[in-house]
Coordinates of C-alpha atoms in Angstrom, one line a residue:
X1 CA 0.0 0.0 0.0
X2 CA 1.5 3.4 -1.1
X3 CA 2.0 5.9 1.7
X4 CA -0.3 8.9 1.8
X5 CA 1.1 12.3 1.2
X6 CA 0.2 16.0 1.0
X7 CA 1.8 19.3 0.1
X8 CA 1.4 22.9 0.9
X9 CA 3.0 26.2 0.1
X10 CA 3.7 29.5 1.9
X11 CA 2.9 32.6 -0.1
X12 CA 3.1 36.3 0.5
X13 CA -0.1 38.4 0.3
X14 CA 1.0 41.4 -1.7
X15 CA -0.4 44.4 -3.6
X16 CA 1.6 45.7 -6.5
X17 CA 1.5 49.0 -8.3
X18 CA 3.7 51.5 -10.1
X19 CA 4.1 55.2 -10.7
X20 CA 5.7 57.1 -13.6
X21 CA 7.6 60.3 -12.8
X22 CA 8.8 62.6 -15.6
X23 CA 11.3 65.3 -15.0
X24 CA 11.0 68.1 -17.5
X25 CA 13.4 71.0 -17.9
X26 CA 16.2 68.8 -16.4
X27 CA 18.8 71.4 -17.1
X28 CA 17.0 73.9 -14.9
X29 CA 16.9 71.5 -12.0
X30 CA 20.8 71.2 -11.9
X31 CA 20.9 74.4 -9.9
X32 CA 19.2 72.7 -6.9
X33 CA 21.9 72.3 -4.1
X34 CA 23.2 68.9 -3.1
X35 CA 20.9 67.3 -0.5
X36 CA 17.8 69.3 -1.6
X37 CA 15.0 67.4 -3.3
X38 CA 12.0 67.9 -5.4
X39 CA 8.9 65.7 -4.7
X40 CA 6.4 64.0 -7.0
X41 CA 2.7 64.2 -6.4
X42 CA 1.5 61.6 -3.8
X43 CA 0.2 58.3 -5.1
X44 CA -1.3 55.2 -3.5
X45 CA -0.1 51.6 -3.7
X46 CA -1.2 48.8 -1.3
X47 CA -3.4 51.1 0.8
X48 CA -0.5 53.5 1.6
X49 CA 0.4 56.9 0.3
X50 CA 3.8 57.4 -1.2
X51 CA 6.1 60.0 -2.8
X52 CA 9.2 59.8 -5.0
X53 CA 11.9 62.4 -4.3
X54 CA 14.4 63.6 -6.9
X55 CA 17.8 64.9 -5.9
X56 CA 19.4 66.5 -9.0
X57 CA 22.8 66.8 -7.3
X58 CA 22.7 63.8 -5.0
X59 CA 21.5 63.2 -1.5
X60 CA 24.9 64.2 0.1
X61 CA 28.2 65.6 -0.8
X62 CA 29.9 62.2 -1.3
X63 CA 27.5 61.5 -4.2
X64 CA 27.2 65.0 -5.6
X65 CA 28.0 63.9 -9.1
X66 CA 25.1 61.5 -9.2
X67 CA 21.3 61.9 -9.7
X68 CA 19.6 60.3 -6.7
X69 CA 16.0 59.3 -5.9
X70 CA 14.2 58.1 -2.8
X71 CA 10.8 56.5 -2.1
X72 CA 9.1 57.6 1.1
X73 CA 5.8 57.1 2.8
X74 CA 3.7 60.3 2.7
X75 CA 1.7 59.4 5.8
X76 CA 2.1 58.5 9.5
X77 CA 1.9 54.8 10.0
X78 CA 1.4 52.9 13.3
X79 CA 3.5 50.0 12.2
X80 CA 6.4 49.3 9.8
X81 CA 5.3 48.8 6.2
X82 CA 7.2 46.1 4.3
X83 CA 7.7 46.4 0.6
X84 CA 9.8 45.5 -2.4
X85 CA 10.8 48.4 -4.6
X86 CA 12.4 48.8 -8.0
X87 CA 13.2 52.2 -9.7
X88 CA 14.4 52.3 -13.2
X89 CA 14.2 54.4 -16.4
X90 CA 10.7 54.1 -18.0
X91 CA 10.8 51.6 -20.9
X92 CA 14.2 50.2 -19.8
X93 CA 12.7 46.7 -19.2
X94 CA 9.8 44.7 -20.6
X95 CA 6.8 44.2 -18.4
X96 CA 7.7 40.6 -17.7
X97 CA 11.3 41.5 -16.8
X98 CA 10.1 44.3 -14.6
X99 CA 7.8 41.9 -12.6
X100 CA 10.6 39.3 -12.3
X101 CA 13.2 41.8 -11.0
X102 CA 10.7 43.3 -8.5
X103 CA 9.9 39.8 -7.2
X104 CA 13.7 39.3 -6.5
X105 CA 14.2 42.7 -4.9
X106 CA 15.1 42.8 -1.2
X107 CA 12.3 43.6 1.3
X108 CA 12.6 47.1 2.7
X109 CA 11.0 48.4 5.8
X110 CA 9.3 51.8 5.7
X111 CA 8.2 54.1 8.5
X112 CA 7.5 57.8 8.7
X113 CA 11.2 58.3 9.3
X114 CA 12.7 55.4 7.2
X115 CA 12.8 55.4 3.4
X116 CA 14.5 53.6 0.5
X117 CA 17.2 55.7 -1.2
X118 CA 18.9 55.2 -4.6
X119 CA 21.9 57.4 -3.9
X120 CA 23.8 56.4 -7.0
X121 CA 21.0 56.1 -9.4
X122 CA 23.0 57.3 -12.3
X123 CA 26.1 59.6 -12.8
X124 CA 25.0 62.9 -14.1
X125 CA 27.6 62.8 -16.9
X126 CA 26.4 59.4 -18.1
X127 CA 22.8 60.5 -18.0
X128 CA 23.5 63.6 -20.1
X129 CA 25.1 61.4 -22.8
X130 CA 22.4 58.7 -22.7
X131 CA 19.3 57.9 -24.6
X132 CA 17.3 58.4 -21.4
X133 CA 17.6 62.2 -21.6
X134 CA 15.4 63.4 -24.5
X135 CA 14.5 67.0 -25.1
X136 CA 15.8 67.9 -21.7
X137 CA 13.5 65.4 -19.9
X138 CA 13.7 61.9 -18.4
X139 CA 11.1 59.5 -17.1
X140 CA 11.5 56.9 -14.4
X141 CA 9.2 54.1 -13.3
X142 CA 8.8 53.1 -9.6
X143 CA 7.4 49.6 -8.9
X144 CA 6.2 48.7 -5.4
X145 CA 5.0 45.4 -4.0
X146 CA 3.5 46.0 -0.5
X147 CA 3.7 42.8 1.6
X148 CA 0.7 42.5 3.9
X149 CA 1.5 39.1 5.4
X150 CA 2.1 35.4 4.7
X151 CA -0.1 32.4 4.6
X152 CA -0.2 28.7 3.8
X153 CA -2.0 27.4 0.8
X154 CA -2.8 24.0 -0.8
X155 CA 0.3 22.8 -2.6
X156 CA -1.6 21.0 -5.4
X157 CA -2.2 24.2 -7.4
X158 CA -1.3 23.6 -11.0
X159 CA 1.4 25.8 -12.5
X160 CA -0.5 26.4 -15.8
X161 CA -0.6 29.7 -17.6
X162 CA -4.1 30.2 -18.9
X163 CA -4.5 32.7 -21.8
X164 CA -7.1 35.4 -21.1
X165 CA -10.5 34.5 -22.3
X166 CA -10.6 36.8 -25.3
X167 CA -7.3 35.5 -26.6
X168 CA -8.5 31.9 -26.3
X169 CA -11.7 32.7 -28.1
X170 CA -9.9 34.4 -30.9
X171 CA -7.4 31.6 -31.2
X172 CA -10.3 29.0 -31.4
X173 CA -12.1 31.1 -34.0
X174 CA -9.0 31.4 -36.1
X175 CA -8.1 27.7 -36.0
X176 CA -11.7 26.7 -36.9
X177 CA -11.6 28.7 -40.2
X178 CA -7.9 28.6 -41.2
X179 CA -5.4 25.8 -41.2
X180 CA -2.3 27.8 -42.2
X181 CA 0.3 28.7 -39.6
X182 CA 0.6 32.3 -40.8
X183 CA -1.1 35.0 -43.0
X184 CA 0.5 37.1 -45.7
X185 CA -0.4 40.8 -45.7
X186 CA 0.2 43.4 -48.3
X187 CA 0.7 46.9 -46.7
X188 CA 1.5 49.6 -49.2
X189 CA 4.1 48.0 -51.5
X190 CA 5.5 45.5 -48.9
X191 CA 4.5 41.9 -48.3
X192 CA 4.6 40.7 -44.7
X193 CA 4.2 37.2 -43.3
X194 CA 2.6 37.2 -39.8
X195 CA 2.3 34.2 -37.5
X196 CA -1.2 33.6 -36.3
X197 CA -0.3 33.8 -32.6
X198 CA 0.8 37.4 -33.2
X199 CA -2.6 38.1 -34.9
X200 CA -4.4 36.5 -31.9
X201 CA -2.5 38.8 -29.5
X202 CA -3.3 41.8 -31.7
X203 CA -7.0 40.9 -31.8
X204 CA -7.2 40.5 -28.0
X205 CA -5.6 44.0 -27.8
X206 CA -8.0 45.7 -30.2
X207 CA -11.5 44.4 -31.2
X208 CA -11.5 47.1 -33.9
X209 CA -8.3 45.7 -35.5
X210 CA -9.7 42.2 -35.2
X211 CA -12.8 43.1 -37.1
X212 CA -10.7 44.6 -39.9
X213 CA -8.0 42.0 -40.2
X214 CA -10.1 38.9 -39.4
X215 CA -12.8 40.1 -41.8
X216 CA -10.1 40.6 -44.5
X217 CA -8.6 37.2 -43.8
X218 CA -12.0 35.4 -44.3
X219 CA -12.7 37.4 -47.5
X220 CA -9.2 37.0 -49.0
X221 CA -8.9 33.3 -48.1
X222 CA -11.3 32.6 -51.0
X223 CA -8.7 33.9 -53.4
X224 CA -5.9 31.7 -54.7
X225 CA -3.2 34.2 -53.7
X226 CA -4.2 34.3 -50.0
X227 CA -2.8 37.7 -49.5
X228 CA -4.7 40.1 -47.1
X229 CA -4.7 43.7 -48.3
X230 CA -4.4 46.3 -45.5
X231 CA -5.5 49.8 -46.6
X232 CA -4.9 53.2 -45.0
X233 CA -1.8 52.2 -42.9
X234 CA 1.9 52.7 -43.3
X235 CA 4.0 49.5 -43.2
X236 CA 6.2 50.7 -40.2
X237 CA 3.1 51.5 -38.2
X238 CA 1.5 48.1 -39.0
X239 CA 4.7 46.3 -37.9
X240 CA 4.8 48.4 -34.7
X241 CA 1.2 47.7 -33.9
X242 CA 1.7 43.9 -34.2
X243 CA 4.9 44.1 -32.2
X244 CA 3.3 46.0 -29.4
X245 CA 0.3 43.7 -29.2
X246 CA 2.5 40.6 -28.9
X247 CA 5.4 42.0 -26.8
X248 CA 4.0 45.1 -25.1
X249 CA 7.1 47.1 -26.3
X250 CA 7.3 50.3 -28.1
X251 CA 9.4 50.3 -31.3
X252 CA 13.1 51.1 -31.2
X253 CA 13.7 54.1 -33.4
X254 CA 16.4 56.7 -34.0
X255 CA 16.3 60.0 -32.2
X256 CA 15.4 61.7 -35.6
X257 CA 12.4 59.3 -36.2
X258 CA 11.1 59.2 -32.6
X259 CA 8.6 62.0 -32.7
X260 CA 7.2 61.1 -36.1
X261 CA 6.7 57.4 -35.2
X262 CA 5.1 58.4 -31.9
X263 CA 2.6 60.6 -33.7
X264 CA 1.7 57.9 -36.2
X265 CA 1.3 55.3 -33.5
X266 CA -0.8 57.6 -31.4
X267 CA -3.2 58.1 -34.4
X268 CA -3.3 54.3 -35.0
X269 CA -3.9 53.5 -31.3
X270 CA -6.8 55.9 -31.2
X271 CA -8.2 54.6 -34.5
X272 CA -8.1 51.0 -33.3
X273 CA -8.9 51.6 -29.6
X274 CA -5.6 50.2 -28.2
X275 CA -5.8 52.0 -24.9
X276 CA -2.5 51.0 -23.3
X277 CA -0.5 51.9 -26.5
X278 CA -2.4 55.2 -26.7
X279 CA -1.4 56.1 -23.1
X280 CA 2.2 55.2 -23.7
X281 CA 2.3 57.3 -26.8
X282 CA 0.7 60.2 -24.9
X283 CA 3.5 59.9 -22.3
X284 CA 6.1 59.6 -25.0
X285 CA 4.7 62.8 -26.8
X286 CA 4.9 64.8 -23.6
X287 CA 8.7 64.8 -23.9
X288 CA 8.5 66.7 -27.2
X289 CA 6.4 69.6 -25.9
X290 CA 8.3 72.9 -26.2
X291 CA 7.7 76.4 -27.5
X292 CA 8.0 75.3 -31.1
X293 CA 5.8 72.2 -30.9
X294 CA 3.2 72.9 -28.3
X295 CA 0.5 74.1 -30.7
X296 CA 1.0 71.2 -33.1
X297 CA 1.0 68.6 -30.4
X298 CA -2.2 70.2 -28.8
X299 CA -3.9 69.9 -32.2
X300 CA -2.9 66.2 -32.4
X301 CA -4.2 65.7 -28.8
X302 CA -7.6 67.3 -29.7
X303 CA -8.0 65.3 -32.9
X304 CA -7.2 62.0 -31.2
X305 CA -9.0 62.5 -27.9
X306 CA -5.9 62.5 -25.8
X307 CA -6.9 64.2 -22.5
X308 CA -3.6 63.7 -20.7
X309 CA -1.5 65.0 -23.6
X310 CA -4.0 67.9 -24.0
X311 CA -3.6 68.9 -20.3
X312 CA 0.2 68.7 -20.5
X313 CA 0.1 71.1 -23.5
X314 CA -2.1 73.6 -21.6
X315 CA 0.1 73.3 -18.5
X316 CA 3.1 74.1 -20.6
X317 CA 1.5 77.0 -22.3
X318 CA 0.3 78.4 -19.0
X319 CA 3.7 78.4 -17.4
X320 CA 5.5 81.7 -17.1
X321 CA 7.7 82.5 -20.1
X322 CA 5.8 80.3 -22.5

């Protein structure tokens, strides 16, 4: 008779969240003395109020040639708050990499007097010659996982990654009607072969794009050529949309092409209702607001229903000297 057995696991009860902080007019902040700081607006993660503080010339004289950051509680707490924290440049890591590195971060203890400091976040000289400083601005992302406690759970839980419902439905619908492993698209004058798993991810991201592409696939499958014709879209934008839907990443472009690609992607994201991409493009476009571009970017924001970008333009235009 086989011996009986059982299994259990200990897990942490956590709440995760993140905050983006953009520092515009970086050059003007360089006059802030060492040890003095500039704070973000307060934000909430895990039931607690937080602030990020920016030290343009380091937290103390020993690190005066560095840019420093700190994360602090913006409230009085009766007990220590335990959390894992990761601060990096926005867009530096993919979403999966960000989650993995946060999970491996050390656990810090926060009180009203105790914070987490990144004294040597980056050397000022390195920052000023890096791709992270664009149009005199930089953006960071702060990820926080607040640990509420620990508990035991049944150890028989299966480690199976289930696709979101809409992805599975789209995949099933595709397989039922098409036996090929990829589709061939004609965008402008270019022919592009796209694997169906990329299409499924794209459809899950945008029902509007699904209706257009899936409808075109069904229609064009009756033809011998089997080529799906995509109208009204530039080839680079089409590739960027598919790449974002499948990887969650924005395209890598040269400094000269950044602003143009961002504008085109923003228009496409609004057209196809890809909310996350649209928000990322709005944040991206905020870096390009200056005296010469504010009016043009404001018009773009109005045309594509970008409330955040619109507000950023008005804030810039309302500032003294603009």
